[in-house]
Coordinates of N, CA, C and O in Angstrom, one line a residue:
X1 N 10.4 24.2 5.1 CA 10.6 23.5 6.3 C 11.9 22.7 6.3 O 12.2 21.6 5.9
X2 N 12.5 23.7 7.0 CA 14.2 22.8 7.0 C 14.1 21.9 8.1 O 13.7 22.5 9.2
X3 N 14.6 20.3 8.3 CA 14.9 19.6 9.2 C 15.6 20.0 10.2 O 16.2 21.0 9.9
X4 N 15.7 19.7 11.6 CA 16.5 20.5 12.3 C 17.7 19.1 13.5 O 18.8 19.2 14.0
X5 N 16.5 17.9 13.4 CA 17.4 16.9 13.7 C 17.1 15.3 12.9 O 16.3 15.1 12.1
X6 N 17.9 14.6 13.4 CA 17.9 13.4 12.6 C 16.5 12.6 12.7 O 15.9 12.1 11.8
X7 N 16.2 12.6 13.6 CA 14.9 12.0 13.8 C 13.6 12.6 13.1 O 12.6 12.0 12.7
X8 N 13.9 14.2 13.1 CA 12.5 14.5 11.9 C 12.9 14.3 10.5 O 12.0 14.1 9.6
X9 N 14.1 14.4 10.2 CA 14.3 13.5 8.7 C 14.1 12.1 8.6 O 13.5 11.6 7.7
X10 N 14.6 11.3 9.8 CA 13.7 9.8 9.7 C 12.0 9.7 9.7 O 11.2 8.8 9.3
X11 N 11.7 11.0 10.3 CA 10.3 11.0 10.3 C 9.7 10.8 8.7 O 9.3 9.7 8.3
X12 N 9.8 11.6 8.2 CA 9.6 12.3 6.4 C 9.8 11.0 6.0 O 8.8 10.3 5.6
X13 N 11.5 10.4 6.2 CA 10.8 9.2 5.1 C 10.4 7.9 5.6 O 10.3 7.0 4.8
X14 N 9.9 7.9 7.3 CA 9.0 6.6 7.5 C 7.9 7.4 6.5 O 7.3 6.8 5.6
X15 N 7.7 8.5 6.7 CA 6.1 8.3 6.4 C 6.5 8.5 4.6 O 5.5 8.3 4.0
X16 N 7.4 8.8 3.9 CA 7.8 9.0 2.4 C 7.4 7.2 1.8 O 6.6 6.7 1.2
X17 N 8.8 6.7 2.7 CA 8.6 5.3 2.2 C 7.8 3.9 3.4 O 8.3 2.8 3.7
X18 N 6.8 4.2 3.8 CA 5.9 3.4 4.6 C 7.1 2.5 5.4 O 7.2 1.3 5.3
X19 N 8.0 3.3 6.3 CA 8.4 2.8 7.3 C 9.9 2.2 7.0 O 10.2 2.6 5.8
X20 N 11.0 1.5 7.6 CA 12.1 1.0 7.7 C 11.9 -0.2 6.9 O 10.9 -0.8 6.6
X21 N 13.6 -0.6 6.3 CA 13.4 -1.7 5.3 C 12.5 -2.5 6.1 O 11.3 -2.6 5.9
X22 N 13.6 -3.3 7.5 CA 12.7 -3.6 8.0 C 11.5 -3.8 8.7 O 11.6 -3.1 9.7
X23 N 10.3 -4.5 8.7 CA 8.7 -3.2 8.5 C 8.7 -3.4 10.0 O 8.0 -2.5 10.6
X24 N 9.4 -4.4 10.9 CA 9.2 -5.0 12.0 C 9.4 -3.3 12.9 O 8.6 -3.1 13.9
X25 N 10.2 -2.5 12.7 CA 11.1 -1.8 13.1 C 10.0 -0.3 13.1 O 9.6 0.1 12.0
X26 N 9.6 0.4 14.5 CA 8.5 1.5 14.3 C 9.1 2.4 15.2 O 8.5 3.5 15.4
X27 N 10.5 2.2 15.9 CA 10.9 3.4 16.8 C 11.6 4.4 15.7 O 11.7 3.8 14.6
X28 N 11.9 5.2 15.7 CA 12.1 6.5 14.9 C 13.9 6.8 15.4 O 14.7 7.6 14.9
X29 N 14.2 6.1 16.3 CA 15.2 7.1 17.3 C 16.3 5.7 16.4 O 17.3 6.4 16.2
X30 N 16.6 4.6 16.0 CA 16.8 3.9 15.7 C 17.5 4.1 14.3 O 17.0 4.9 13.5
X31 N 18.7 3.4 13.9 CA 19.4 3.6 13.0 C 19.5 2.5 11.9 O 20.4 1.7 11.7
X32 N 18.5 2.8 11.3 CA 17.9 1.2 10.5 C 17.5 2.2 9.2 O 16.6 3.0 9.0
X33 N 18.5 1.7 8.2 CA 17.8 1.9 6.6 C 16.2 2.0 6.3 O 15.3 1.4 7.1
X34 N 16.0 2.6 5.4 CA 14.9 2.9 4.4 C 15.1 2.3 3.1 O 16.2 2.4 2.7
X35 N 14.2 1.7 2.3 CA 14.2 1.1 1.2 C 13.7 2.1 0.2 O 12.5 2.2 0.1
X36 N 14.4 2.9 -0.7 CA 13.8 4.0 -1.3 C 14.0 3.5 -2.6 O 14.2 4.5 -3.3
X37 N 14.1 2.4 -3.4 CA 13.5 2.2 -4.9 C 12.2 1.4 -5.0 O 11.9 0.7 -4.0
X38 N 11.7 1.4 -5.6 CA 10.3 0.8 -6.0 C 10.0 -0.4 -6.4 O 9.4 -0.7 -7.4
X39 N 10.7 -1.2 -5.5 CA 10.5 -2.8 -5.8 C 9.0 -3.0 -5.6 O 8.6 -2.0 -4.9
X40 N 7.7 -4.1 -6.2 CA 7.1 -5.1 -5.9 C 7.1 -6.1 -5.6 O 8.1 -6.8 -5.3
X41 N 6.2 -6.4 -5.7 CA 5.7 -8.3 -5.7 C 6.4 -8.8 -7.2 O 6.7 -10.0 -7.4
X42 N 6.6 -8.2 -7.8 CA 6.8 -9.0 -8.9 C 8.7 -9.0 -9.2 O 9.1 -9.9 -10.0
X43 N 9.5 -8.2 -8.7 CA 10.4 -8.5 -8.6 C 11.1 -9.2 -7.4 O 12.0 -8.6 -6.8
X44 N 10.8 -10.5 -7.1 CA 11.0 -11.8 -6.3 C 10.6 -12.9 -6.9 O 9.5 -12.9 -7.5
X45 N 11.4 -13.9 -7.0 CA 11.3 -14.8 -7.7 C 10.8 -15.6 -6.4 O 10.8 -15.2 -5.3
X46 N 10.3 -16.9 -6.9 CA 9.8 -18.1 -6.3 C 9.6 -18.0 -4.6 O 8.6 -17.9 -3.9
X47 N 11.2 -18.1 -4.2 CA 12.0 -18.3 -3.1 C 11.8 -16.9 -1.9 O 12.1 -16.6 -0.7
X48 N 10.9 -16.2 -3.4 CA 11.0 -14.9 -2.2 C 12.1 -13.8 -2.6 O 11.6 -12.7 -2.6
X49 N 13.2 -13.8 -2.9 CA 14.5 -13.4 -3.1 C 14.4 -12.1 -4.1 O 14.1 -12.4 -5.2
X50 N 14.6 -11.1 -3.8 CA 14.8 -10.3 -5.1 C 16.0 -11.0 -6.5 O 17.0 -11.7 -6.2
X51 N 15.8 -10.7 -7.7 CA 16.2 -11.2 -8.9 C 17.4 -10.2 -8.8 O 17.6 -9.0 -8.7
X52 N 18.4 -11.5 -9.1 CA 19.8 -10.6 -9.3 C 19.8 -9.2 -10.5 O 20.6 -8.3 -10.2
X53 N 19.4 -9.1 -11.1 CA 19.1 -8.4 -11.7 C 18.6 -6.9 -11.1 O 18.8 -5.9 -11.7
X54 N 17.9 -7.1 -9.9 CA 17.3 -5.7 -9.5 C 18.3 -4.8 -8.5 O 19.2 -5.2 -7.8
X55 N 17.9 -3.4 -8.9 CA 19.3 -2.3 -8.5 C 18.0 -2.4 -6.9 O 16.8 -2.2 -6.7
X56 N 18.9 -2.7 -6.2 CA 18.3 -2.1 -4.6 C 18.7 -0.7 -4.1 O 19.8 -0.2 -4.5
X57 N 18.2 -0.2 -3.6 CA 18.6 1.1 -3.0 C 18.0 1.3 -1.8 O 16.9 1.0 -1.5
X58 N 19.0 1.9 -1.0 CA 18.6 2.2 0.4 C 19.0 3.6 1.1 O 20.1 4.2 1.1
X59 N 18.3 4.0 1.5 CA 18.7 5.4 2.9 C 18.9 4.9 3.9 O 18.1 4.3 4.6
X60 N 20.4 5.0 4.4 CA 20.1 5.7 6.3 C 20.8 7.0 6.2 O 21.6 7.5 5.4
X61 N 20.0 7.3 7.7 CA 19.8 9.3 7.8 C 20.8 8.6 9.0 O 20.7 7.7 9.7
X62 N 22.1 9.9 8.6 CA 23.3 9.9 9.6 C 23.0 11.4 10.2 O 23.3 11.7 11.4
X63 N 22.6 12.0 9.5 CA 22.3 13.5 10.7 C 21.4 14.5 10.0 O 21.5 14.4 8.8
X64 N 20.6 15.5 10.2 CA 19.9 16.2 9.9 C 19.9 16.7 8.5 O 18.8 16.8 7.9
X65 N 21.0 17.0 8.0 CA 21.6 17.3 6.6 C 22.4 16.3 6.2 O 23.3 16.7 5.4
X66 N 22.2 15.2 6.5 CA 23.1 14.4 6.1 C 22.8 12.8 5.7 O 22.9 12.0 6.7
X67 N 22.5 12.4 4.6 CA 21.8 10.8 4.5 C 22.9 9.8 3.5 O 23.2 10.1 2.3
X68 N 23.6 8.5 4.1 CA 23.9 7.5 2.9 C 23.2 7.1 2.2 O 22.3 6.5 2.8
X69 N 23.1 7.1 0.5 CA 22.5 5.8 -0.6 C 23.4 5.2 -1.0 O 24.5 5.7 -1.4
X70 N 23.1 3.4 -0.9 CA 23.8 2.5 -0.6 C 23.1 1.9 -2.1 O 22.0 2.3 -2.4
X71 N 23.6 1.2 -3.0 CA 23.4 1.1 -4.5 C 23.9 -0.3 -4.6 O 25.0 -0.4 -5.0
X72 N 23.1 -1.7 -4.2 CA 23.3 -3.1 -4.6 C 22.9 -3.7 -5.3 O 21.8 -3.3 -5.7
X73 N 23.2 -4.7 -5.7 CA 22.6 -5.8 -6.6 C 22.9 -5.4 -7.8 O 24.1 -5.2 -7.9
X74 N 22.1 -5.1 -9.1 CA 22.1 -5.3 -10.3 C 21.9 -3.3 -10.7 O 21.0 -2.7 -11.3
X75 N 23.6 -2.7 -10.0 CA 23.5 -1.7 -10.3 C 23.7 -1.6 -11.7 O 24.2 -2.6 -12.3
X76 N 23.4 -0.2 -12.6 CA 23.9 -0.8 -14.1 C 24.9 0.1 -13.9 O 25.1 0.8 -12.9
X77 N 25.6 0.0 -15.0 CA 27.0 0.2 -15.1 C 27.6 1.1 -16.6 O 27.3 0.7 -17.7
X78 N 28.2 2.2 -16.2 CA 28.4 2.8 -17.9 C 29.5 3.5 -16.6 O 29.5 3.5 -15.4
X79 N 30.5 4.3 -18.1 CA 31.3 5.3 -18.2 C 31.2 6.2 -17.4 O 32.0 6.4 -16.5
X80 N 30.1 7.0 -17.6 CA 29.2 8.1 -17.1 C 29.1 7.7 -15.6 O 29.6 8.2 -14.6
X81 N 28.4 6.8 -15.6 CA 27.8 6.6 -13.8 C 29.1 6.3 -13.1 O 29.3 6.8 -12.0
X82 N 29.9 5.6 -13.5 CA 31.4 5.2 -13.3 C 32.0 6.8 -12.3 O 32.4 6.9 -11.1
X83 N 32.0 7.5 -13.3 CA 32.8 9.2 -13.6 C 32.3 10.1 -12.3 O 33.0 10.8 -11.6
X84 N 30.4 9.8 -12.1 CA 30.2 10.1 -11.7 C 29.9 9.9 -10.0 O 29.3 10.7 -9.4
X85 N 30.4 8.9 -9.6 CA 30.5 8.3 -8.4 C 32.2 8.4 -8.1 O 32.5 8.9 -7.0
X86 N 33.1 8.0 -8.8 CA 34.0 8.5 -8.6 C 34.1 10.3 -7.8 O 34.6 10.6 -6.7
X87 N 33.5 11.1 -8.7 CA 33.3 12.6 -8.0 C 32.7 12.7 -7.1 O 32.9 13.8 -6.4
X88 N 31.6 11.7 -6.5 CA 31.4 12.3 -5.3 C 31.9 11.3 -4.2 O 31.4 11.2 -3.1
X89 N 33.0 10.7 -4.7 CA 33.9 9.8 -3.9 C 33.0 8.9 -2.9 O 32.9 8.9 -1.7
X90 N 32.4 8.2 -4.1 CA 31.7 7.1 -3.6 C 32.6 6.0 -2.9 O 33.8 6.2 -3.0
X91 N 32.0 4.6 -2.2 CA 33.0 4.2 -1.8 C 32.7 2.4 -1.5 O 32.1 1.8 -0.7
X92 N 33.1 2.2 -2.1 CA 32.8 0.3 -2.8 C 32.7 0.0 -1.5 O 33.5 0.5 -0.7
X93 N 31.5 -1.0 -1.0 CA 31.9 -1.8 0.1 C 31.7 -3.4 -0.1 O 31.6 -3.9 -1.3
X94 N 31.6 -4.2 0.9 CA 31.0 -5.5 0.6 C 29.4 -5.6 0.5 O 28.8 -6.7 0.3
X95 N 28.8 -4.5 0.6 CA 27.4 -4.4 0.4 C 26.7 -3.7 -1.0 O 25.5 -3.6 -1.2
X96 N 27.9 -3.1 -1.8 CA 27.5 -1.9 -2.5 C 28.4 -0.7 -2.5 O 29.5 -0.5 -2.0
X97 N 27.3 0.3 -3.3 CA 28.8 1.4 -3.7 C 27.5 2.3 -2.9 O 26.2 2.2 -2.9
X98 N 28.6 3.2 -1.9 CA 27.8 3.8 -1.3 C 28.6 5.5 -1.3 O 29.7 6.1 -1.2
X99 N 27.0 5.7 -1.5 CA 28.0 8.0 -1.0 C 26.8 8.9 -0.4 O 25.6 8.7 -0.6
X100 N 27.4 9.9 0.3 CA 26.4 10.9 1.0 C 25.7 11.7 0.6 O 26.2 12.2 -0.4
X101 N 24.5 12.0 1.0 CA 23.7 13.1 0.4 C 23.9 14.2 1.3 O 23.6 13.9 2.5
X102 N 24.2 15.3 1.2 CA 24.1 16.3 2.1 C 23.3 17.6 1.0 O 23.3 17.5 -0.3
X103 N 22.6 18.8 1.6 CA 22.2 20.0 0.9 C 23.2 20.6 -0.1 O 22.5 21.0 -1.1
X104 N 24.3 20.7 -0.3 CA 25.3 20.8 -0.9 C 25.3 20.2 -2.1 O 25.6 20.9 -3.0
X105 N 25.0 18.8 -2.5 CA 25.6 18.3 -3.2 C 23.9 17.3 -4.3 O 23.8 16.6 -5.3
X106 N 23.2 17.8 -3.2 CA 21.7 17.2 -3.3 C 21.9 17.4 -5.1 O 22.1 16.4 -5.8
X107 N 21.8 18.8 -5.7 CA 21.7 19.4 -7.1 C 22.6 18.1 -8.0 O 22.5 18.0 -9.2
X108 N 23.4 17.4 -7.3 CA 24.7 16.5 -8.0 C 23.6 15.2 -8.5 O 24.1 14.4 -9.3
X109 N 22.3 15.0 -7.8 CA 21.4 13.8 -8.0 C 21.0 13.6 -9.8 O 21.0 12.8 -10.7
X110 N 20.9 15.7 -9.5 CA 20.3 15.4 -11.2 C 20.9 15.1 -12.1 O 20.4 14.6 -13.1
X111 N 22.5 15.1 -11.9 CA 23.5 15.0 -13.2 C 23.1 13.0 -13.2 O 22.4 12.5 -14.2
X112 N 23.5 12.5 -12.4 CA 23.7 11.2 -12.0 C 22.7 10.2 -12.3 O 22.8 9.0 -12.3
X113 N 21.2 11.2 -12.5 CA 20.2 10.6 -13.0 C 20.3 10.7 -14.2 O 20.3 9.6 -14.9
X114 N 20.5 11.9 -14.8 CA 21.0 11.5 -16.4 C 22.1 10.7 -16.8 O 22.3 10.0 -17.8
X115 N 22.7 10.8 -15.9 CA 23.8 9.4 -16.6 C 23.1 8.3 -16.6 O 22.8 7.8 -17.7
X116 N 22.7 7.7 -15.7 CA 21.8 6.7 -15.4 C 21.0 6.5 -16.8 O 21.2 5.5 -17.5
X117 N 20.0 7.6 -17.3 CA 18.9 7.7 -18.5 C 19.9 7.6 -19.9 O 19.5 7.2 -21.0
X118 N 21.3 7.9 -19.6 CA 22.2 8.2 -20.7 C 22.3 6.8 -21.4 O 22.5 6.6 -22.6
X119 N 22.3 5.7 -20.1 CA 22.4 4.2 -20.7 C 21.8 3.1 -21.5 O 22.3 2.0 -21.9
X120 N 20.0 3.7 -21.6 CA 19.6 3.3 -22.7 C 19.5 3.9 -23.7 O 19.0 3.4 -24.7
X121 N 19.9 5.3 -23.9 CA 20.0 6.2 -25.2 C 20.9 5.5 -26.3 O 20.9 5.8 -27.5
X122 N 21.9 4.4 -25.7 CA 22.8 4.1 -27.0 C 22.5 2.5 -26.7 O 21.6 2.1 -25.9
X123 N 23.2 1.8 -27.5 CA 23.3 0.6 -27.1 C 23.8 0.0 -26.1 O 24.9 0.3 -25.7
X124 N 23.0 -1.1 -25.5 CA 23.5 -1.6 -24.2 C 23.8 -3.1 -24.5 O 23.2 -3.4 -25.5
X125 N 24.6 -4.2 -23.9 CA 24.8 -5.8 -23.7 C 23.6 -6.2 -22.5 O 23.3 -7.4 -22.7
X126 N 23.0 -5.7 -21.5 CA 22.7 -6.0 -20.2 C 21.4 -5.7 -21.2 O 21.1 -4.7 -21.8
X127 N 20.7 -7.0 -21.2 CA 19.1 -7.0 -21.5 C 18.2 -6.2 -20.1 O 17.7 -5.1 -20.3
X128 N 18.2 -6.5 -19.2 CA 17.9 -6.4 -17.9 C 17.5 -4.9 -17.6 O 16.7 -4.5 -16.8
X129 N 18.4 -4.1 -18.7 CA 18.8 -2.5 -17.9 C 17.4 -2.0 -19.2 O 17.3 -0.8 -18.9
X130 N 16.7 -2.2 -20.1 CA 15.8 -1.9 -20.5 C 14.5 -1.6 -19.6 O 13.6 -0.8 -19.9
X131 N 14.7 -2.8 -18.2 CA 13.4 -2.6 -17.4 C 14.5 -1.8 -16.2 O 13.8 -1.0 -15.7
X132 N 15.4 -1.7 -15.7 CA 16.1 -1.4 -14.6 C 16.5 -0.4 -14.6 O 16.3 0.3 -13.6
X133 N 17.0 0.0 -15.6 CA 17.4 1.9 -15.8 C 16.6 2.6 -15.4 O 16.7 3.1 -14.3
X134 N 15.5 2.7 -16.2 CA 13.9 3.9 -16.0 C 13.8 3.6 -14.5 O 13.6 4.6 -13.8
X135 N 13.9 2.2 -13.7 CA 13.4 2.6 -12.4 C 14.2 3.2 -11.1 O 13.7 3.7 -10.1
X136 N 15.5 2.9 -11.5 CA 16.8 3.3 -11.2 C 16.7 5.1 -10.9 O 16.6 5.7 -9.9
X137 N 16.7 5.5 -12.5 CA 16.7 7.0 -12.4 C 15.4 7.6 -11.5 O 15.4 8.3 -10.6
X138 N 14.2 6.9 -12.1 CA 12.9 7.4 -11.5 C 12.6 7.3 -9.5 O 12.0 8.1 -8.8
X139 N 13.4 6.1 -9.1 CA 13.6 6.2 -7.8 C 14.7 7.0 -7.0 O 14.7 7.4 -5.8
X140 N 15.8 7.3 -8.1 CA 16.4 8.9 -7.7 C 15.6 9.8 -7.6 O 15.7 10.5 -6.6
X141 N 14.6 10.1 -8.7 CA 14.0 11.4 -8.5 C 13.3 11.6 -7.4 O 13.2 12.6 -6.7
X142 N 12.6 10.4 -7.5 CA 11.6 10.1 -5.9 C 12.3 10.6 -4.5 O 11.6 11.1 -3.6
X143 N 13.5 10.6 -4.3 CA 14.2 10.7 -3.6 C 14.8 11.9 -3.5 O 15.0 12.4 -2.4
X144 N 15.1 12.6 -4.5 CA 15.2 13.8 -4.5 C 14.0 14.7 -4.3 O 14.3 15.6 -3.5
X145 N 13.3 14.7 -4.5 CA 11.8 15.5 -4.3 C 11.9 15.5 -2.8 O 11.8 16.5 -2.1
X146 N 12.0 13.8 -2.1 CA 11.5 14.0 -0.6 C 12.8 14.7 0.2 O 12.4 15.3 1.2
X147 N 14.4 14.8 -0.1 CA 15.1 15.3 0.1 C 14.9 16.9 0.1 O 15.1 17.6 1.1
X148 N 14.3 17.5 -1.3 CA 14.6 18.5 -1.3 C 13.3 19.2 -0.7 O 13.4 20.4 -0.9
X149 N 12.4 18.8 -0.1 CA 11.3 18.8 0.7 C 11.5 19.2 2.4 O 11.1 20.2 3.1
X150 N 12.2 18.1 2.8 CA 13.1 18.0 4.3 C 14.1 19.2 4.1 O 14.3 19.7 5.2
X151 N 14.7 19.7 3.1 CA 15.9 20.5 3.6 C 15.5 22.0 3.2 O 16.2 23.0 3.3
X152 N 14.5 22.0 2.7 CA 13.8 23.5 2.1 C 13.8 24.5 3.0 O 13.4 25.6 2.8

């Protein structure tokens, strides 16, 4: 079931990830992010706030074959993931390092996830990426699955 416009790929991941970051938001035609890593309740401190520490991740669907992931907060950081956002000419903003997913390049998630898994195989300084890595990679794959689902 290949997608055919933007709004049935917004469809898939209202219903993938239970709706728009924000939950207020239920029209479909509307160009409002998706929250596609696996935060809880428990990663908010006191105030409510996600903990500097946590990698956020987000979707917006820019066209049928075509979605930004936007990568904030307490992305982790190595050589590898470096190398690899470089190639797909990711692109720093004031919100995050952001790059496109299109059918093409979808197969490029898997490498990226192993880089990702690559950073606690050796030693790391960042205590934090013990709990952050595994959810990191594991909410790519989540993501990949529902990608390669929509564009089949």
């Amino acid at each position: 079931m290949s997608v055919q416009t933007a709004e049935e790929l917004k469809a898939i991941f209202f219903d993938a990830y239970d709706g728009f970051a924000d939950k207020r938001l239920k029209d479909i035609s509307r160009d409002a992010p998706f929250i596609v890593d696996d935060r809880n309740k428990s990663d908010f401190d006191a105030r409510g706030q996600l903990f500097m520490w946590f990698c956020q991740m987000f979707v917006t669907v820019e066209a049928s074959h075509r979605v930004r992931l936007s990568l904030r907060g307490g992305v982790p950081k190595s050589a590898g993931v470096t190398a690899w956002l470089r190639e797909q000419r990711a692109e720093q903003t004031n919100f995050g390092t952001e790059f496109v997913i299109t059918p093409e390049n979808l197969k490029a998630l898997d490498d990226l996830i192993i880089r990702f898994a690559d950073i606690t195989k050796k030693r790391y300084d960042t205590k934090a990426y013990k709990f952050v890595v595994p959810r990191v990679y594991k909410s790519l794959g989540v993501l990949k699955k529902v990608l390669e689902a929509a564009w089949a």
